[in-house]
mmCIF file of C-alpha atoms and ligand atoms in Angstrom:
data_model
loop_
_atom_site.group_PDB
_atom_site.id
_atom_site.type_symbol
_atom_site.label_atom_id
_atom_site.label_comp_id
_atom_site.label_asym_id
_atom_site.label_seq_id
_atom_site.Cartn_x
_atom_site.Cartn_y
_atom_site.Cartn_z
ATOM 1 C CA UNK A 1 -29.345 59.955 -45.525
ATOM 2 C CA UNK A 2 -32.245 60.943 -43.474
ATOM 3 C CA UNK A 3 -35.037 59.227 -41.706
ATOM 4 C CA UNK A 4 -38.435 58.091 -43.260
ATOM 5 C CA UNK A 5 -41.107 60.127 -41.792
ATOM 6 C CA UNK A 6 -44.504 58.850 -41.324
ATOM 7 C CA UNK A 7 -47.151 61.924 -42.996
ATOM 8 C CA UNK A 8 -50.741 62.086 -42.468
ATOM 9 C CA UNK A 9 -53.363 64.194 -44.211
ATOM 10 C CA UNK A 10 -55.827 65.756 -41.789
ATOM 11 C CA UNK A 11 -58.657 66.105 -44.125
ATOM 12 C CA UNK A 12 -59.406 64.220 -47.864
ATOM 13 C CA UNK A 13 -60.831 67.118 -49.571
ATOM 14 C CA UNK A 14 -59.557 67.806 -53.195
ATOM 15 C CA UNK A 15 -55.974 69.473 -52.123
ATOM 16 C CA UNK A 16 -55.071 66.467 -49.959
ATOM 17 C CA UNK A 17 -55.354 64.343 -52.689
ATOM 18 C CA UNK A 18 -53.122 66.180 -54.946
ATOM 19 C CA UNK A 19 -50.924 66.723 -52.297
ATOM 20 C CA UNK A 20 -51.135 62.315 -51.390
ATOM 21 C CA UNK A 21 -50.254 62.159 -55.606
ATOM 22 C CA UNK A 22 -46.654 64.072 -55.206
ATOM 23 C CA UNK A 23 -46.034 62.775 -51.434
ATOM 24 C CA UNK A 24 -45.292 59.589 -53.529
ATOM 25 C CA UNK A 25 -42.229 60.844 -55.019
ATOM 26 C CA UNK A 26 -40.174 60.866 -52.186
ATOM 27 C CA UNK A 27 -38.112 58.484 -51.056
ATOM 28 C CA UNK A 28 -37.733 59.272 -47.244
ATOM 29 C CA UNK A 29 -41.643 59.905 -47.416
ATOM 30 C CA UNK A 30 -44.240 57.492 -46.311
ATOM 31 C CA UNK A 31 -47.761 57.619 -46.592
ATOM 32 C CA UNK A 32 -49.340 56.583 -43.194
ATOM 33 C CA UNK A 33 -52.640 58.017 -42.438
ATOM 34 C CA UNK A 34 -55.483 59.611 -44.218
ATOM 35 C CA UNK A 35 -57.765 61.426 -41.370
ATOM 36 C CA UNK A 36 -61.608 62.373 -42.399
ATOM 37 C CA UNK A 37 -64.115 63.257 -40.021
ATOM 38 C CA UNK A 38 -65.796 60.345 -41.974
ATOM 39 C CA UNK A 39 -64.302 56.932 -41.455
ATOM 40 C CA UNK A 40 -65.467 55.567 -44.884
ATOM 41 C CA UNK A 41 -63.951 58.344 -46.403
ATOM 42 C CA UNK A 42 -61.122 58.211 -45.086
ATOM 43 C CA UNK A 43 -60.739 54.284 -46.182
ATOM 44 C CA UNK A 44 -61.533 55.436 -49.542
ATOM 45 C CA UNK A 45 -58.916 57.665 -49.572
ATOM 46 C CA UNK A 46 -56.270 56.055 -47.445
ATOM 47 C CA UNK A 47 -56.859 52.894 -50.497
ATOM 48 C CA UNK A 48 -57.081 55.215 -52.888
ATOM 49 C CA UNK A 49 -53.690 56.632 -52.440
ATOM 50 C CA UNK A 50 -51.600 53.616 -50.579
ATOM 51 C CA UNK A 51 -51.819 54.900 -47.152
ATOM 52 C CA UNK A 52 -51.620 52.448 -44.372
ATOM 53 C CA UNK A 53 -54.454 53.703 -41.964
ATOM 54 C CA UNK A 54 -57.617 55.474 -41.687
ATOM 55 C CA UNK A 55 -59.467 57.506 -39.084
ATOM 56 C CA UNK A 56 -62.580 58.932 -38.707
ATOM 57 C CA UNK A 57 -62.056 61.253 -36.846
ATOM 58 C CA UNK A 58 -59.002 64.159 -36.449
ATOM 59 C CA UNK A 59 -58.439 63.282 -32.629
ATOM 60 C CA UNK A 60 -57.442 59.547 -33.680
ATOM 61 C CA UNK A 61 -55.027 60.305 -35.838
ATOM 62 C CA UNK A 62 -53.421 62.812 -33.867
ATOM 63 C CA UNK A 63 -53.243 60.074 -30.910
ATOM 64 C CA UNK A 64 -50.940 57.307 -33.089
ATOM 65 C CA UNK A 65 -47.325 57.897 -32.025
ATOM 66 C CA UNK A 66 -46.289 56.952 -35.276
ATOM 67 C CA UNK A 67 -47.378 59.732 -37.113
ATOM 68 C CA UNK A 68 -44.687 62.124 -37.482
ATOM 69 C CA UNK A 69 -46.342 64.910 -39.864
ATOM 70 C CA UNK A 70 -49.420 66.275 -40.501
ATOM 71 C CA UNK A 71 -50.219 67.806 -43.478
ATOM 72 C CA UNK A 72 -53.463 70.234 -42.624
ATOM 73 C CA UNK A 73 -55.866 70.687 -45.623
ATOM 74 C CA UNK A 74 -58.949 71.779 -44.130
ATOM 75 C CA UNK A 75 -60.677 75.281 -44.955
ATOM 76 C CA UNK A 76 -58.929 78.468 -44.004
ATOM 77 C CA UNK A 77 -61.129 79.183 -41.358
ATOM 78 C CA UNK A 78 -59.800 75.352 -39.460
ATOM 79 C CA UNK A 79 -56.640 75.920 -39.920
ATOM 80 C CA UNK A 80 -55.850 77.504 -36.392
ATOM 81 C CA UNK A 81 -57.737 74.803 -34.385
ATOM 82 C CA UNK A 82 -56.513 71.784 -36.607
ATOM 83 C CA UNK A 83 -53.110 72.836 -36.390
ATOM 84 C CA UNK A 84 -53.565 73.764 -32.628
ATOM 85 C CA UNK A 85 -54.553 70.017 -32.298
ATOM 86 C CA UNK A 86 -51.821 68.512 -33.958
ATOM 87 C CA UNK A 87 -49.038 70.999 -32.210
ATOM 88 C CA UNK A 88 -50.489 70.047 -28.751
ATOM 89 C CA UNK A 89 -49.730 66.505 -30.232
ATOM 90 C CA UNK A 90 -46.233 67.128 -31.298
ATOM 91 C CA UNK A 91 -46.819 66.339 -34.587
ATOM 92 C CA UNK A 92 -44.730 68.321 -36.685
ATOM 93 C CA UNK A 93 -47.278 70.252 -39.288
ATOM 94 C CA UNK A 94 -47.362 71.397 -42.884
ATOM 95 C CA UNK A 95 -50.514 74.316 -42.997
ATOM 96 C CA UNK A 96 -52.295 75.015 -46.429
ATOM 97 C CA UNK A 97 -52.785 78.598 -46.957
ATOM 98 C CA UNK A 98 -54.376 81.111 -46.287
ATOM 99 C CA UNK A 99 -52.526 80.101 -42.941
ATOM 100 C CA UNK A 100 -55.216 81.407 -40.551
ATOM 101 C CA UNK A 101 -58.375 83.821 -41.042
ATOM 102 C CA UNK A 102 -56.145 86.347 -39.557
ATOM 103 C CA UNK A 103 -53.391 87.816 -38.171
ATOM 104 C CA UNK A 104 -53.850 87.032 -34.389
ATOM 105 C CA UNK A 105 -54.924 83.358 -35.517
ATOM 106 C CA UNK A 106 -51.587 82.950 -36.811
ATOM 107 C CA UNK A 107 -49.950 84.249 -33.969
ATOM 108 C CA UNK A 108 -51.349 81.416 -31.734
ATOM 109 C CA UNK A 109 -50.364 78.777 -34.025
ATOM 110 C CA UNK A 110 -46.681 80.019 -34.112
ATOM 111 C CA UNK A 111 -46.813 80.511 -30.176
ATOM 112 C CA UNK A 112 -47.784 76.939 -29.925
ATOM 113 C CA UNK A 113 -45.248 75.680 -32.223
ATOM 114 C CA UNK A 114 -42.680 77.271 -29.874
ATOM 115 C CA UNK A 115 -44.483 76.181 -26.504
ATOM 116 C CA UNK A 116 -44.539 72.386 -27.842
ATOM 117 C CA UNK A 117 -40.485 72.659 -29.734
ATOM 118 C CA UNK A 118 -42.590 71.147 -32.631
ATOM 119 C CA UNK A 119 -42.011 72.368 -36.415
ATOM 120 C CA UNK A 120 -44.655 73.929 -37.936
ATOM 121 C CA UNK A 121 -44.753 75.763 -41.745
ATOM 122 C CA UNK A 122 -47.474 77.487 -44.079
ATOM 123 C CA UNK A 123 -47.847 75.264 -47.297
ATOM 124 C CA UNK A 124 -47.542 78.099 -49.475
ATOM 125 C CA UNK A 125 -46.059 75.289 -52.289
ATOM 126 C CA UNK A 126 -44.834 78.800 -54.795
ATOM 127 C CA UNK A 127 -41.972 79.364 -52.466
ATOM 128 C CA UNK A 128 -40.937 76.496 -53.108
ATOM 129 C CA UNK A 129 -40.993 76.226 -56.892
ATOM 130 C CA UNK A 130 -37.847 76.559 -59.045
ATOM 131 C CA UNK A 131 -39.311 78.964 -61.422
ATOM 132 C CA UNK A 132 -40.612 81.053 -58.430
ATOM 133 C CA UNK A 133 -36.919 80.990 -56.918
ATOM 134 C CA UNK A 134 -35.331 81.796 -60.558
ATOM 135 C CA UNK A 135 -37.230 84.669 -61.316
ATOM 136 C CA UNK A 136 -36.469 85.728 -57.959
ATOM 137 C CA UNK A 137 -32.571 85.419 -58.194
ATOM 138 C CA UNK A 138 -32.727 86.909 -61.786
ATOM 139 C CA UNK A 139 -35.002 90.172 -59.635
ATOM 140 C CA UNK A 140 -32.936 90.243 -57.098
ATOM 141 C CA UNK A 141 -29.638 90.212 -58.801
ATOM 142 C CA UNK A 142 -30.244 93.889 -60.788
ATOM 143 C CA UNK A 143 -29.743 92.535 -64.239
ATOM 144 C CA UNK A 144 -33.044 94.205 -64.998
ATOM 145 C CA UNK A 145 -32.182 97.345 -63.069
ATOM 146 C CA UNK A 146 -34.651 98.037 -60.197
ATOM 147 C CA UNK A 147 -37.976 96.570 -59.793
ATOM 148 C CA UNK A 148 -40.591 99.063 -59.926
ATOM 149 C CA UNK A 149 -44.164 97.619 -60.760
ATOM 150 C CA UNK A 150 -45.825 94.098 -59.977
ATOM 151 C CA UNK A 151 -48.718 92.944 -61.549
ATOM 152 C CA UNK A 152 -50.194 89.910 -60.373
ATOM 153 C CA UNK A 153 -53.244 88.315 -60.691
ATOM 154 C CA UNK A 154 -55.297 84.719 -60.335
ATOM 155 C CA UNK A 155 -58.906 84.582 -60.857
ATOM 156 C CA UNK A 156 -61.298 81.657 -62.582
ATOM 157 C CA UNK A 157 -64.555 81.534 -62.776
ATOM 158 C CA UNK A 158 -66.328 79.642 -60.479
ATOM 159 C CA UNK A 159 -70.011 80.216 -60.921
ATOM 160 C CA UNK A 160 -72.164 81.480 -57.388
ATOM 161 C CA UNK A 161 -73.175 78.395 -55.282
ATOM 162 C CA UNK A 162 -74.116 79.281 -51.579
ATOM 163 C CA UNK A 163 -72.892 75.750 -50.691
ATOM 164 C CA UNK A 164 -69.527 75.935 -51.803
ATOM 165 C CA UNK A 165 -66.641 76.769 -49.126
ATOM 166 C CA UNK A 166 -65.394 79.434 -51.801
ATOM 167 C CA UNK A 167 -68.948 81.630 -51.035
ATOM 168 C CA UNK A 168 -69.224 80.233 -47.578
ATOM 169 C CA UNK A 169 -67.784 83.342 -45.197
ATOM 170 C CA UNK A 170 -68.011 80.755 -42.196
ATOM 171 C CA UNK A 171 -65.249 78.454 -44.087
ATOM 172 C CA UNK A 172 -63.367 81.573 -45.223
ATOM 173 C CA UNK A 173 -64.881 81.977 -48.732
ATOM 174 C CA UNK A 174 -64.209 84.742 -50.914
ATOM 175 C CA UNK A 175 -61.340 85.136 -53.526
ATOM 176 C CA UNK A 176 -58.650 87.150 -50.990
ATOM 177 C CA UNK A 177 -57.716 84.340 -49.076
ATOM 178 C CA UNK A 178 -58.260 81.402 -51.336
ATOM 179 C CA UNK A 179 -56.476 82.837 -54.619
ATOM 180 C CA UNK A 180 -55.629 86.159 -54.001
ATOM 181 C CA UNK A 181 -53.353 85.617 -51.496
ATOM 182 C CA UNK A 182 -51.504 84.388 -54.500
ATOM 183 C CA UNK A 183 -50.863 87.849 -55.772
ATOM 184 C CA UNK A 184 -50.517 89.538 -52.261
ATOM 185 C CA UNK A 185 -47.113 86.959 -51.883
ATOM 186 C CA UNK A 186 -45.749 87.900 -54.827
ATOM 187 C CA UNK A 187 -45.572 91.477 -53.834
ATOM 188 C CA UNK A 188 -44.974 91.230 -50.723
ATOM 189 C CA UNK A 189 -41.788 88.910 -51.446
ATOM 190 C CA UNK A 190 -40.703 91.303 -54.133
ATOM 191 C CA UNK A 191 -41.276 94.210 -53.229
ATOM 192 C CA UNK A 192 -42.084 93.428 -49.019
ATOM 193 C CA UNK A 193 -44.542 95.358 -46.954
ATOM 194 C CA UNK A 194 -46.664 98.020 -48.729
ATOM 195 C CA UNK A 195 -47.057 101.757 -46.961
ATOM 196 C CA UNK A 196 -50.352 101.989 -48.408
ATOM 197 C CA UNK A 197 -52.836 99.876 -49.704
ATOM 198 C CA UNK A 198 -56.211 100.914 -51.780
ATOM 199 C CA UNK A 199 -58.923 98.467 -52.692
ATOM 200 C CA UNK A 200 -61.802 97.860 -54.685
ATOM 201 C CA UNK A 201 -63.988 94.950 -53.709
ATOM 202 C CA UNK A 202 -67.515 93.266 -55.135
ATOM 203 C CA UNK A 203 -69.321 90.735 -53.178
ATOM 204 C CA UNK A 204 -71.711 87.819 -53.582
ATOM 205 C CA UNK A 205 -75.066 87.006 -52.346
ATOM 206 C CA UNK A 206 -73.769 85.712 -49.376
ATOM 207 C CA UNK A 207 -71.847 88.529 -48.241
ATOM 208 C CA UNK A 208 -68.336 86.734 -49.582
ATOM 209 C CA UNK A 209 -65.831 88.833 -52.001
ATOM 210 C CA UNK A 210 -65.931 88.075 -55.201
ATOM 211 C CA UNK A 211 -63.726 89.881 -56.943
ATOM 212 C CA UNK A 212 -60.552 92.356 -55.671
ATOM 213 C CA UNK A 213 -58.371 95.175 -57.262
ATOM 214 C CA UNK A 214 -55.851 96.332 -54.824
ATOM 215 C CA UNK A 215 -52.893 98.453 -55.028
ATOM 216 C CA UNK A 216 -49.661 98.907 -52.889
ATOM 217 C CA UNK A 217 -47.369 101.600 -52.575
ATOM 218 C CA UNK A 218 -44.056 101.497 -51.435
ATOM 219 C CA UNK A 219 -41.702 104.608 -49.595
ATOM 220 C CA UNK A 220 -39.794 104.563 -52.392
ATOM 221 C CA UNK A 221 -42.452 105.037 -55.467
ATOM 222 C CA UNK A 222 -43.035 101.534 -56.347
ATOM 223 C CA UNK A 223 -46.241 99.932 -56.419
ATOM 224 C CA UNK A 224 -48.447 96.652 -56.567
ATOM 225 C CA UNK A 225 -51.049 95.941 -59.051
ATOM 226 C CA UNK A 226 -52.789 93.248 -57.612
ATOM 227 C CA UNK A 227 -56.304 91.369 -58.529
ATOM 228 C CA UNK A 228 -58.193 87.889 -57.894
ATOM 229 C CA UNK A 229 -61.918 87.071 -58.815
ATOM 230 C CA UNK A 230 -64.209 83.846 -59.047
ATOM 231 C CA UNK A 231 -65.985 86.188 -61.928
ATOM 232 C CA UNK A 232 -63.821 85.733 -64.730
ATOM 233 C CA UNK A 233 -60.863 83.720 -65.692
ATOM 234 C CA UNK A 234 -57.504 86.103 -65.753
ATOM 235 C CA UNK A 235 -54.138 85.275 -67.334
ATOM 236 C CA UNK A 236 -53.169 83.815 -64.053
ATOM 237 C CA UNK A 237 -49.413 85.546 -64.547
ATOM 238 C CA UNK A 238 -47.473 87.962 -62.758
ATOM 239 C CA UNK A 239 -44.970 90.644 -64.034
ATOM 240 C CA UNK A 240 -41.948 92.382 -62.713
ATOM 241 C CA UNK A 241 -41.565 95.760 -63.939
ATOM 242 C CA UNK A 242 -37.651 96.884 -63.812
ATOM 243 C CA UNK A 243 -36.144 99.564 -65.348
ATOM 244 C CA UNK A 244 -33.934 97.877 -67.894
ATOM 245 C CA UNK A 245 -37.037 95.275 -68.723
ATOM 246 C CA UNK A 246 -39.606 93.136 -67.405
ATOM 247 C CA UNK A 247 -39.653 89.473 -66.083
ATOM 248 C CA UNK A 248 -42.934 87.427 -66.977
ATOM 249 C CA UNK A 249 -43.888 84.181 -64.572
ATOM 250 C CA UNK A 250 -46.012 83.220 -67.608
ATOM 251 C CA UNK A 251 -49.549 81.017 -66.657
ATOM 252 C CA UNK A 252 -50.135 79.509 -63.702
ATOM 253 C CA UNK A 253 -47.543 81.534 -62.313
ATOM 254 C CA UNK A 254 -47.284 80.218 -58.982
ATOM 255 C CA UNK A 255 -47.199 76.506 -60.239
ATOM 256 C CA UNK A 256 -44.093 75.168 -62.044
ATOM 257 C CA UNK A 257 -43.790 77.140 -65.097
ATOM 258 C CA UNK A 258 -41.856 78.927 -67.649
ATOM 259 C CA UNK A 259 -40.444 82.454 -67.625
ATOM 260 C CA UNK A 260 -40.155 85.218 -70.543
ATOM 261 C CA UNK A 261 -37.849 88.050 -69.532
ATOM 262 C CA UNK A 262 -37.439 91.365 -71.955
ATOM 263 C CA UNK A 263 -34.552 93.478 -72.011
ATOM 264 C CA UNK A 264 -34.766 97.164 -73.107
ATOM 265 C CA UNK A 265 -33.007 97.216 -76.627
ATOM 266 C CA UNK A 266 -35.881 94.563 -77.837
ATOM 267 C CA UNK A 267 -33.977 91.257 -77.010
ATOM 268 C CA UNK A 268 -36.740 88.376 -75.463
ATOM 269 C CA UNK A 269 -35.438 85.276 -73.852
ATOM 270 C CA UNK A 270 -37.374 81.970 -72.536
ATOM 271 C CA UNK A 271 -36.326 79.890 -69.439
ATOM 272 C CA UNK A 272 -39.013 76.401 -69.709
ATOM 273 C CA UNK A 273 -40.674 75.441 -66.957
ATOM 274 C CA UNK A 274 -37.707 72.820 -64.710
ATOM 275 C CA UNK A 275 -40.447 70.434 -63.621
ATOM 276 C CA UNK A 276 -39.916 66.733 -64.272
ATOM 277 C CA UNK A 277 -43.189 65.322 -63.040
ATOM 278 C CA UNK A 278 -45.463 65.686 -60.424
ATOM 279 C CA UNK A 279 -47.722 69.000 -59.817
ATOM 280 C CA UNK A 280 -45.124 70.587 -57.451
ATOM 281 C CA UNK A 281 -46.262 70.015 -54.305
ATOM 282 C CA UNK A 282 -43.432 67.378 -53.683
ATOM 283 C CA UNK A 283 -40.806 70.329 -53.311
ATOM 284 C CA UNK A 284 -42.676 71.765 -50.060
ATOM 285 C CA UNK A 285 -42.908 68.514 -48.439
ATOM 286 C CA UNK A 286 -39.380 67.371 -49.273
ATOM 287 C CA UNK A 287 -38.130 70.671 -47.082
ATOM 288 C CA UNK A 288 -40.187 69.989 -44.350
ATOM 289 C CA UNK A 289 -38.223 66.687 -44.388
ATOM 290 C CA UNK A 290 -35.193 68.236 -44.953
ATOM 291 C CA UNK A 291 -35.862 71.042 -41.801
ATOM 292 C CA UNK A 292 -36.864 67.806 -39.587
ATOM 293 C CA UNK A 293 -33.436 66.614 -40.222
ATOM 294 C CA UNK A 294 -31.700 69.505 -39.043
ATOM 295 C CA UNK A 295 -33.869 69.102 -36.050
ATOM 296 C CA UNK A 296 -35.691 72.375 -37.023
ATOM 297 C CA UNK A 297 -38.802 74.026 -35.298
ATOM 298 C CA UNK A 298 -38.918 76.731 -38.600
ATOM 299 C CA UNK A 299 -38.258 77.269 -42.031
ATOM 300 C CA UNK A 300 -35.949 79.536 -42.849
ATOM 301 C CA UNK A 301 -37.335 79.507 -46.189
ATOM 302 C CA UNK A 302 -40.784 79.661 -45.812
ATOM 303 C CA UNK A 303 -40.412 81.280 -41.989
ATOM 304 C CA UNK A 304 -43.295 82.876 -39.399
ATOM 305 C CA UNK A 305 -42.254 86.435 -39.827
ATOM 306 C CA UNK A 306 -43.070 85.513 -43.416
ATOM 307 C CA UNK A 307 -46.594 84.311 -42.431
ATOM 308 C CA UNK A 308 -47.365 86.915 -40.307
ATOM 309 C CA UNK A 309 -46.352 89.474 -42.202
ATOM 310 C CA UNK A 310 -48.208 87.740 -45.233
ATOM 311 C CA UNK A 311 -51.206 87.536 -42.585
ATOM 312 C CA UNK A 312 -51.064 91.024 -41.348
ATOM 313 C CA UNK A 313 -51.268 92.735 -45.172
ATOM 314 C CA UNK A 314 -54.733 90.557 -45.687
ATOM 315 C CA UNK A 315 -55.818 92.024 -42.933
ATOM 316 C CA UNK A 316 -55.054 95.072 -43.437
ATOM 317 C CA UNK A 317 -56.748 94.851 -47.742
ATOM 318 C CA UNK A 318 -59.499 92.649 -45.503
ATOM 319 C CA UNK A 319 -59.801 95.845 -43.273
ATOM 320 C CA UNK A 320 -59.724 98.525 -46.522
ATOM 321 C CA UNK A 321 -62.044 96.311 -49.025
ATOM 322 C CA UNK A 322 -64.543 95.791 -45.989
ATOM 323 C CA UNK A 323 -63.979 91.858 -45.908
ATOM 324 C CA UNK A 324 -64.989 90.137 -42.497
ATOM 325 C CA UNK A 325 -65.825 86.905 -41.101
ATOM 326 C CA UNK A 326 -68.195 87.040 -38.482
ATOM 327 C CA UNK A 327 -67.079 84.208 -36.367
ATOM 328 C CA UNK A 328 -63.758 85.225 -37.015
ATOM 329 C CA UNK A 329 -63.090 88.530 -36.879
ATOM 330 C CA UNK A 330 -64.898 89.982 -34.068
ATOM 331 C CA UNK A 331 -61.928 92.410 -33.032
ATOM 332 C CA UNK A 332 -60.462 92.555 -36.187
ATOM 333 C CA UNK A 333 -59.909 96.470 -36.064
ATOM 334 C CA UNK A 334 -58.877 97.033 -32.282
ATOM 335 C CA UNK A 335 -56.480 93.997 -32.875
ATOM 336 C CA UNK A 336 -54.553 95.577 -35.943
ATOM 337 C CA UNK A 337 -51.072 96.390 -34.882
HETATM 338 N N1 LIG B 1 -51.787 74.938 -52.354
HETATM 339 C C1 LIG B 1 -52.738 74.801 -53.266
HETATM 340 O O1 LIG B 1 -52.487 74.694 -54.464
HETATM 341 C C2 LIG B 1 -54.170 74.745 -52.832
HETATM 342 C C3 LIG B 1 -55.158 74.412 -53.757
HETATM 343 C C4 LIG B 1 -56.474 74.278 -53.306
HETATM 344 C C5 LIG B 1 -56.773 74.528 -51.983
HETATM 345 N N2 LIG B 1 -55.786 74.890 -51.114
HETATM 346 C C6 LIG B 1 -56.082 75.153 -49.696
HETATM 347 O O2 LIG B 1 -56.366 73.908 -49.065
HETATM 348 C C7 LIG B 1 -57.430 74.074 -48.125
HETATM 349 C C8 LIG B 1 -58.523 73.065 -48.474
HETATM 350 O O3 LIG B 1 -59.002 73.329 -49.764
HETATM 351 P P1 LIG B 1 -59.728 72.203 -50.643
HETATM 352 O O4 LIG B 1 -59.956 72.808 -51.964
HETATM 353 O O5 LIG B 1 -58.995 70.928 -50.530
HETATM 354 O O6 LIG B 1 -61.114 72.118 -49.869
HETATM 355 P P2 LIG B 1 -62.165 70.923 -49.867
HETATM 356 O O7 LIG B 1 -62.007 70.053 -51.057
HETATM 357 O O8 LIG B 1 -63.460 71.550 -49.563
HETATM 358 O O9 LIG B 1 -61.658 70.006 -48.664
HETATM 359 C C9 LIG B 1 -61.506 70.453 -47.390
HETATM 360 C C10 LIG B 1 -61.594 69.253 -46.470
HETATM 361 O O10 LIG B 1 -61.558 69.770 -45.169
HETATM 362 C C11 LIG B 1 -62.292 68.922 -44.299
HETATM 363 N N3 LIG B 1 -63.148 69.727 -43.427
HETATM 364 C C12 LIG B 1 -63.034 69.806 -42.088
HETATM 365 N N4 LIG B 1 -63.966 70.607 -41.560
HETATM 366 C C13 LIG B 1 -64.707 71.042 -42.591
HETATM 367 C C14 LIG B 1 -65.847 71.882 -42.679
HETATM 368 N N5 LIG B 1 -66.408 72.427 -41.591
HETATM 369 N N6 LIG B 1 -66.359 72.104 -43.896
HETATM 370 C C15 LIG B 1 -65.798 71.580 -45.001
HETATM 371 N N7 LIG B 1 -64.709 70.765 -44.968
HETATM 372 C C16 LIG B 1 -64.182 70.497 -43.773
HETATM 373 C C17 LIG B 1 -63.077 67.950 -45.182
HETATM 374 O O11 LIG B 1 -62.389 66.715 -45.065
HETATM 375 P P3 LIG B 1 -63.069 65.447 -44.377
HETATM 376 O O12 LIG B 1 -64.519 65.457 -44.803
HETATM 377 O O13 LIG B 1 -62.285 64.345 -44.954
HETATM 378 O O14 LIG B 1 -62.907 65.573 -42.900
HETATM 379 C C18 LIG B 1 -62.914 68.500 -46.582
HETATM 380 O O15 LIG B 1 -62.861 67.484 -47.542
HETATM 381 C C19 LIG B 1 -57.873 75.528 -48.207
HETATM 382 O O16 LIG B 1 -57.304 76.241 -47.146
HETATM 383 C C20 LIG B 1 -57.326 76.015 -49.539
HETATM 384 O O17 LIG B 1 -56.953 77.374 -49.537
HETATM 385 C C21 LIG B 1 -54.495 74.985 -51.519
#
């Protein structure tokens, strides 16, 4: 049996308290510290949710030996210092996605990881979801013959606000990174890295995307139908197209769900969704764990090259559709490898 690691959430925004919900389902995890730049806050939440202390500030709870995980759900564009800070700390650290504004971002943060031995990984909680990994294995094992065609989307409407961190290009806003990364992983871990990649974008008042179509080719003919938008709500499913039939991670694909998969000759089976309770965030936290055991620096399952690759592609539709972020992005274009 392993240890009992101490977490932390750096950050109570709405994610961290989902995340706080599911952190109580596991046994070897304990909730220690809820960090706000706000100290009332982060009493509120910290009683809220049954952890022990709360900071106001980041640098305070990075300082307390005892923490041995940090969980970093702060907007994209704080993802690189935050985790920077905790690294530097040896805290070991779980990332929400979008990992980092960009590719070069993310490079630092696994560079650090290495310089300090300490384990790092990019939250990206559909990895680690049992439909996710069936449809995979069912993919990937040719029953369906070869996979040709993804379509993928995830878009809700979320009416303009200039306040809001999703039209706020300083925090990262737009739908790319916040939702339609979504439908850029499920290509890219289908299908992997695109040769090509066309885009359509629209944008807000604010100078934020609003809504993207993109498409990837492959060498081999097959492509990527990909779209995300705070417009309109979508289906919220994605689709592998094979050549004896199609697989169907019906809505909200990424979450815990169920699968329809049709066979040519007209026969439709239904796998339900596997999930006993929670929202499915406890299945990312219980492999960090589970790496930290194995005295692990990476994931194998969630890895960097994983990151980085998923990274470089939104760069590279960020670079096609026109998408930049000011403070982020100066070089973007002379930085593209
Ligand atoms: N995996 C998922 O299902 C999922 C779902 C939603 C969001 N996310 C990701 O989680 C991250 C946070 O999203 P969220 O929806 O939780 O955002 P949110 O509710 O706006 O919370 C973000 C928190 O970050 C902290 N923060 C630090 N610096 C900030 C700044 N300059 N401006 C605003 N907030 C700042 C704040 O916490 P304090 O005030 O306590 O310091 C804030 O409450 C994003 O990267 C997003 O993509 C993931």
């Amino acid at each position: 049996m392993g240890k009992t690691y101490n977490w932390a959430v750096l950050g109570c925004g709405h994610i961290a308290e989902k995340f706080s919900t599911d952190l109580k389902l596991l046994r070897n995890a304990k909730l220690y510290a809820a960090a706000s730049r706000n100290l009332q806050k982060a009493q509120n939440f910290a009683a809220e949710y049954g952890f022990e202390m709360a900071y106001g500030s980041y640098e305070e709870m990075v300082a307390d030996p005892k923490v041995d995980i940090v969980y970093v759900a702060t907007p994209h564009s704080h993802h690189r210092n935050h985790t920077l800070l905790c690294l530097n700390n040896k805290k070991a650290v779980l990332c929400e996605k979008a990992f980092a504004m960009n590719q070069k971002e993310a490079e630092e943060m696994v560079a650090t990881a290495k310089e300090n031995n300490t384990f790092l990984m990019e939250a990206f909680w559909t990895m680690f979801q049992p439909s996710f990994n069936k449809a995979m294995e069912i993919i990937k094992s040719g029953e369906l013959g070869k996979l040709k065609i993804v379509r993928s989307d995830f878009a809700f409407h979320a009416p303009f606000d200039k306040t809001k961190r999703l039209y706020n290009i300083n925090l990262g806003g737009g739908s790319l990174l916040d939702i339609g990364i979504y439908p850029v992983f499920a290509a890219l871990t289908s299908l992997g890295i695109p040769e090509t990649i066309k885009t359509f974008a629209n944008f807000s008042e604010t100078g934020s995307e609003e809504s993207i179509s993109i498409i990837f080719k492959y060498k081999d003919g097959e492509m990527a139908n990909l779209t995300s938008s705070f417009a309109a709500y979508s289906p919220v499913q994605t689709e592998y197209w094979c050549e004896k039939g199609h697989l169907t991670l019906n809505a909200r694909w990424f979450t815990p769900t169920d699968i329809t998969i049709w066979k040519e000759g007209g026969s439709e089976t239904k796998i339900p969704n596997m999930l006993k309770n929670g929202w499915g965030y406890q299945f990312e936290a219980a492999h960090v764990m589970q790496c930290l055991d194995e005295g692990k620096i990476e994931s194998e399952k969630m890895s960097w090259k994983t990151s980085l690759d998923l990274m470089k592609i939104l760069d590279r539709v960020r670079i096609d559709a026109g998408i930049f972020f000011p403070k982020h992005d100066k070089n973007l274009f002379s930085e593209m490898k």
